[in-house]
Amino acid sequence: MKIRFLGTRANTDLSSSYHSKHSGVLIDDALLFDLGEREFLETNPYVIFITHLHPDHAFFVLDDVDVNIEIPLYAPEEYEEAFARVMPDEIDVEGHHVASIPTIHSKLVKSTAYLIESDARVLYTGDLVWIEKEYHDTFGELDLVITDGSFIREGGFVMSDGESVWGHNGIGRLVDLFSDYTDHIIFTHLGSWFYEDPRDARKKLQSLSDSVRVEAAYDGKEVNVDS
Ligand SMILES: [Zn+2]
Ligand SMILES: [Zn+2]
């Protein structure tokens, strides 16, 4: 499975030359996960999967953009424009099996992770507080997890009103969550903590685990994954 990171910047004003674009991950030149920038359409994906309808993952939700996307586009919930379809539990497309796994992230929009299976098994989460325990069995053995690098500080940025929980967990907790299922985690959607000294930030990520390879994505990074 060939994975190309098109954009790796979180919803922050900070950026750097290798982290200037919002979320997008292209798999095998055919499946695009998140559409944080209009220009990602130029890669001519066969199908698009959106983790949630926040503008850094779905640029078209901004009020001032005029867009009609002709490529099949799935999202976790309905969207007023006709081009968006509600993601079913699973779908087979272009030689890949793609399954939706609900995630906890926002109070206002639904969110989902995607488990992509072909010659490898990869989980892409989008923004993330947590995944309910009842879904952990579906992870199986993952060759790679791509997840939310918004906050490195302990606890991340998690809000609660007693009924729901929303925000982004800290990177350390996400490493704990996934390290039973994989030995390779790539953080994307890099938050403001990353930009002061990206080299130091990369080192921090690498030092988080002895057993799991933890690294940061950058715009244009390519990885080949097999099982
Ligand atoms: Zn979000
Ligand atoms: Zn985001």
Short mmCIF file of C-alpha atoms and ligand atoms in Angstrom, two decimals:
data_model
loop_
_atom_site.label_atom_id
_atom_site.label_comp_id
_atom_site.label_asym_id
_atom_site.label_seq_id
_atom_site.Cartn_x
_atom_site.Cartn_y
_atom_site.Cartn_z
CA MET A 1 0.00 0.00 0.00
CA LYS A 2 1.44 3.35 -1.04
CA ILE A 3 0.59 6.25 1.25
CA ARG A 4 1.19 9.90 0.40
CA PHE A 5 0.59 12.69 2.89
CA LEU A 6 -0.76 15.67 0.98
CA GLY A 7 -1.23 17.93 4.00
CA THR A 8 -0.15 17.68 7.63
CA ARG A 9 -1.05 20.98 9.31
CA ALA A 10 -3.70 21.16 12.00
CA ASN A 11 -6.21 23.96 12.25
CA THR A 12 -3.58 26.44 13.45
CA ASP A 13 -2.20 29.70 12.09
CA LEU A 14 1.32 28.36 12.49
CA SER A 15 2.93 26.42 9.70
CA SER A 16 6.27 25.64 8.14
CA SER A 17 7.39 24.83 4.64
CA TYR A 18 6.78 21.09 5.06
CA HIS A 19 3.56 21.56 7.00
CA SER A 20 1.56 24.19 5.17
CA LYS A 21 -1.50 22.29 3.98
CA HIS A 22 -4.46 20.90 5.88
CA SER A 23 -5.31 17.22 6.12
CA GLY A 24 -5.18 14.83 3.20
CA VAL A 25 -3.83 11.30 2.81
CA LEU A 26 -3.77 9.62 -0.61
CA ILE A 27 -3.63 5.82 -0.74
CA ASP A 28 -2.49 3.94 -3.86
CA ASP A 29 -3.16 7.06 -5.95
CA ALA A 30 -6.86 6.21 -5.77
CA LEU A 31 -8.39 6.71 -2.34
CA LEU A 32 -8.21 10.16 -0.73
CA PHE A 33 -8.85 10.53 2.98
CA ASP A 34 -9.84 14.07 3.95
CA LEU A 35 -9.96 17.04 1.63
CA GLY A 36 -8.41 19.87 3.62
CA GLU A 37 -7.42 21.78 0.47
CA ARG A 38 -9.18 22.20 -2.86
CA GLU A 39 -5.93 21.46 -4.71
CA PHE A 40 -6.02 17.82 -3.52
CA LEU A 41 -8.71 17.24 -6.15
CA GLU A 42 -5.95 17.63 -8.74
CA THR A 43 -4.55 14.24 -7.70
CA ASN A 44 -7.64 12.75 -9.40
CA PRO A 45 -8.66 10.29 -6.71
CA TYR A 46 -11.25 7.65 -7.53
CA VAL A 47 -13.11 8.21 -4.25
CA ILE A 48 -12.88 10.56 -1.25
CA PHE A 49 -13.54 9.71 2.40
CA ILE A 50 -14.01 12.53 4.93
CA THR A 51 -13.39 11.87 8.65
CA HIS A 52 -15.59 14.79 9.74
CA LEU A 53 -17.00 18.04 8.41
CA HIS A 54 -14.51 20.50 9.87
CA PRO A 55 -12.94 22.80 7.27
CA ASP A 56 -9.37 21.59 7.78
CA HIS A 57 -10.63 18.13 6.65
CA ALA A 58 -13.38 19.24 4.26
CA PHE A 59 -12.51 22.65 2.79
CA PHE A 60 -15.92 22.86 1.09
CA VAL A 61 -17.82 23.44 4.35
CA LEU A 62 -16.50 27.01 4.49
CA ASP A 63 -19.23 29.49 3.59
CA ASP A 64 -17.37 31.32 0.90
CA VAL A 65 -16.37 28.41 -1.32
CA ASP A 66 -18.23 27.45 -4.41
CA VAL A 67 -17.65 23.84 -5.30
CA ASN A 68 -19.23 20.88 -7.01
CA ILE A 69 -17.24 17.69 -6.53
CA GLU A 70 -17.87 15.03 -9.13
CA ILE A 71 -15.80 12.30 -7.48
CA PRO A 72 -17.77 10.00 -5.09
CA LEU A 73 -17.35 11.51 -1.62
CA TYR A 74 -18.32 9.82 1.64
CA ALA A 75 -18.75 11.53 5.01
CA PRO A 76 -20.02 10.31 8.39
CA GLU A 77 -23.21 12.32 8.07
CA GLU A 78 -25.38 14.10 5.54
CA TYR A 79 -24.24 17.35 4.08
CA GLU A 80 -26.45 19.83 2.30
CA GLU A 81 -24.59 19.60 -0.99
CA ALA A 82 -25.67 16.77 -3.25
CA PHE A 83 -22.17 15.43 -3.83
CA ALA A 84 -21.70 14.06 -0.29
CA ARG A 85 -22.93 10.55 0.57
CA VAL A 86 -23.27 9.03 4.01
CA MET A 87 -20.52 6.46 4.59
CA PRO A 88 -21.91 2.93 5.07
CA ASP A 89 -20.27 0.64 7.68
CA GLU A 90 -17.99 -0.75 5.01
CA ILE A 91 -17.37 -0.55 1.30
CA ASP A 92 -15.17 -2.26 -1.30
CA VAL A 93 -13.52 0.10 -3.73
CA GLU A 94 -10.59 -0.13 -6.15
CA GLY A 95 -9.24 -3.32 -4.54
CA HIS A 96 -9.50 -1.94 -1.00
CA HIS A 97 -11.90 -2.74 1.80
CA VAL A 98 -12.72 0.41 3.76
CA ALA A 99 -14.59 0.21 7.08
CA SER A 100 -15.88 3.07 9.20
CA ILE A 101 -15.11 3.11 12.95
CA PRO A 102 -16.88 5.86 14.96
CA THR A 103 -14.61 8.24 16.84
CA ILE A 104 -15.02 10.79 19.61
CA HIS A 105 -13.93 14.26 18.55
CA SER A 106 -16.62 16.93 18.26
CA LYS A 107 -19.82 18.01 19.95
CA LEU A 108 -21.29 19.36 16.72
CA VAL A 109 -20.25 17.03 13.91
CA LYS A 110 -20.04 13.24 13.61
CA SER A 111 -16.62 11.75 13.10
CA THR A 112 -15.21 8.46 11.93
CA ALA A 113 -11.91 6.67 11.50
CA TYR A 114 -11.29 4.52 8.44
CA LEU A 115 -9.76 1.06 8.47
CA ILE A 116 -8.26 0.41 5.03
CA GLU A 117 -7.37 -3.14 4.03
CA SER A 118 -5.69 -4.50 0.90
CA ASP A 119 -2.11 -5.79 0.94
CA ALA A 120 -1.76 -4.05 4.32
CA ARG A 121 -4.04 -2.90 7.12
CA VAL A 122 -3.96 0.81 7.95
CA LEU A 123 -6.08 2.87 10.34
CA TYR A 124 -6.57 6.60 9.68
CA THR A 125 -8.39 8.36 12.51
CA GLY A 126 -8.70 12.07 11.73
CA ASP A 127 -9.01 14.26 14.85
CA LEU A 128 -9.39 12.21 17.96
CA VAL A 129 -10.20 12.20 21.65
CA TRP A 130 -10.80 8.44 21.78
CA ILE A 131 -12.38 5.40 20.19
CA GLU A 132 -14.93 3.53 22.33
CA LYS A 133 -13.65 0.23 23.69
CA GLU A 134 -16.36 -1.76 21.92
CA TYR A 135 -14.63 -0.99 18.60
CA HIS A 136 -11.09 -1.91 19.64
CA ASP A 137 -11.67 -5.53 18.60
CA THR A 138 -12.05 -4.39 15.01
CA PHE A 139 -8.49 -3.00 14.91
CA GLY A 140 -6.78 -6.40 14.69
CA GLU A 141 -3.12 -6.21 13.73
CA LEU A 142 -2.44 -2.88 12.10
CA ASP A 143 0.59 -2.30 9.89
CA LEU A 144 0.26 1.44 10.42
CA VAL A 145 -1.86 3.92 12.37
CA ILE A 146 -2.13 7.52 11.14
CA THR A 147 -3.56 9.77 13.82
CA ASP A 148 -3.98 13.19 15.41
CA GLY A 149 -0.83 15.18 16.29
CA SER A 150 -2.60 18.33 17.52
CA PHE A 151 -1.29 18.34 21.10
CA ILE A 152 1.74 16.80 22.77
CA ARG A 153 0.97 18.16 26.22
CA GLU A 154 -0.46 15.61 28.62
CA GLY A 155 -4.21 15.29 28.26
CA GLY A 156 -4.23 17.25 25.01
CA PHE A 157 -7.21 19.57 24.77
CA VAL A 158 -10.29 17.70 25.90
CA MET A 159 -13.53 19.39 26.95
CA SER A 160 -16.58 17.90 28.59
CA ASP A 161 -20.01 19.13 29.65
CA GLY A 162 -20.91 15.95 31.50
CA GLU A 163 -22.83 14.57 28.55
CA SER A 164 -20.35 14.67 25.75
CA VAL A 165 -16.61 14.92 25.41
CA TRP A 166 -14.81 16.68 22.57
CA GLY A 167 -11.42 17.98 21.45
CA HIS A 168 -8.09 16.25 20.83
CA ASN A 169 -6.28 13.85 23.10
CA GLY A 170 -2.59 14.20 23.89
CA ILE A 171 -0.17 12.31 21.68
CA GLY A 172 1.08 10.17 24.59
CA ARG A 173 -2.40 8.81 25.28
CA LEU A 174 -2.91 8.04 21.60
CA VAL A 175 0.36 6.09 21.55
CA ASP A 176 -0.97 4.12 24.54
CA LEU A 177 -4.27 3.51 22.76
CA PHE A 178 -2.74 2.09 19.59
CA SER A 179 0.45 0.42 20.79
CA ASP A 180 -1.37 -2.87 21.50
CA TYR A 181 -2.37 -3.06 17.85
CA THR A 182 0.56 -1.72 15.85
CA ASP A 183 4.30 -1.13 15.89
CA HIS A 184 4.16 1.97 13.67
CA ILE A 185 2.31 5.23 14.31
CA ILE A 186 2.58 8.36 12.16
CA PHE A 187 1.22 11.60 13.60
CA THR A 188 -0.22 14.08 11.14
CA HIS A 189 -2.48 17.13 11.69
CA LEU A 190 0.42 18.69 13.59
CA GLY A 191 -0.59 21.39 16.04
CA SER A 192 1.13 24.57 17.17
CA TRP A 193 3.47 22.68 19.57
CA PHE A 194 5.30 21.31 16.53
CA TYR A 195 6.41 24.46 14.74
CA GLU A 196 8.73 26.22 17.14
CA ASP A 197 11.42 23.62 16.53
CA PRO A 198 10.26 20.86 14.18
CA ARG A 199 13.52 18.94 14.51
CA ASP A 200 13.19 18.81 18.27
CA ALA A 201 9.50 17.94 17.91
CA ARG A 202 10.39 14.94 15.75
CA LYS A 203 12.85 13.75 18.36
CA LYS A 204 10.21 14.07 21.06
CA LEU A 205 7.87 11.86 19.07
CA GLN A 206 10.55 9.25 18.45
CA SER A 207 11.35 9.07 22.15
CA LEU A 208 7.76 8.33 23.21
CA SER A 209 8.00 4.57 22.81
CA ASP A 210 10.67 1.89 22.73
CA SER A 211 8.46 -0.72 21.09
CA VAL A 212 6.52 1.38 18.60
CA ARG A 213 8.05 3.45 15.80
CA VAL A 214 6.52 6.91 16.28
CA GLU A 215 7.11 9.62 13.72
CA ALA A 216 5.70 12.81 12.23
CA ALA A 217 4.34 13.17 8.72
CA TYR A 218 5.18 16.10 6.45
CA ASP A 219 3.52 17.43 3.30
CA GLY A 220 4.62 15.13 0.49
CA LYS A 221 5.87 12.30 2.70
CA GLU A 222 5.47 8.87 1.11
CA VAL A 223 5.45 5.54 2.89
CA ASN A 224 5.11 2.06 1.49
CA VAL A 225 3.45 -0.31 3.92
CA ASP A 226 3.10 -4.06 3.66
CA SER A 227 2.10 -6.71 6.11
ZN ZN B 1 -11.87 18.49 13.83
ZN ZN B 2 -8.73 19.00 12.34
#
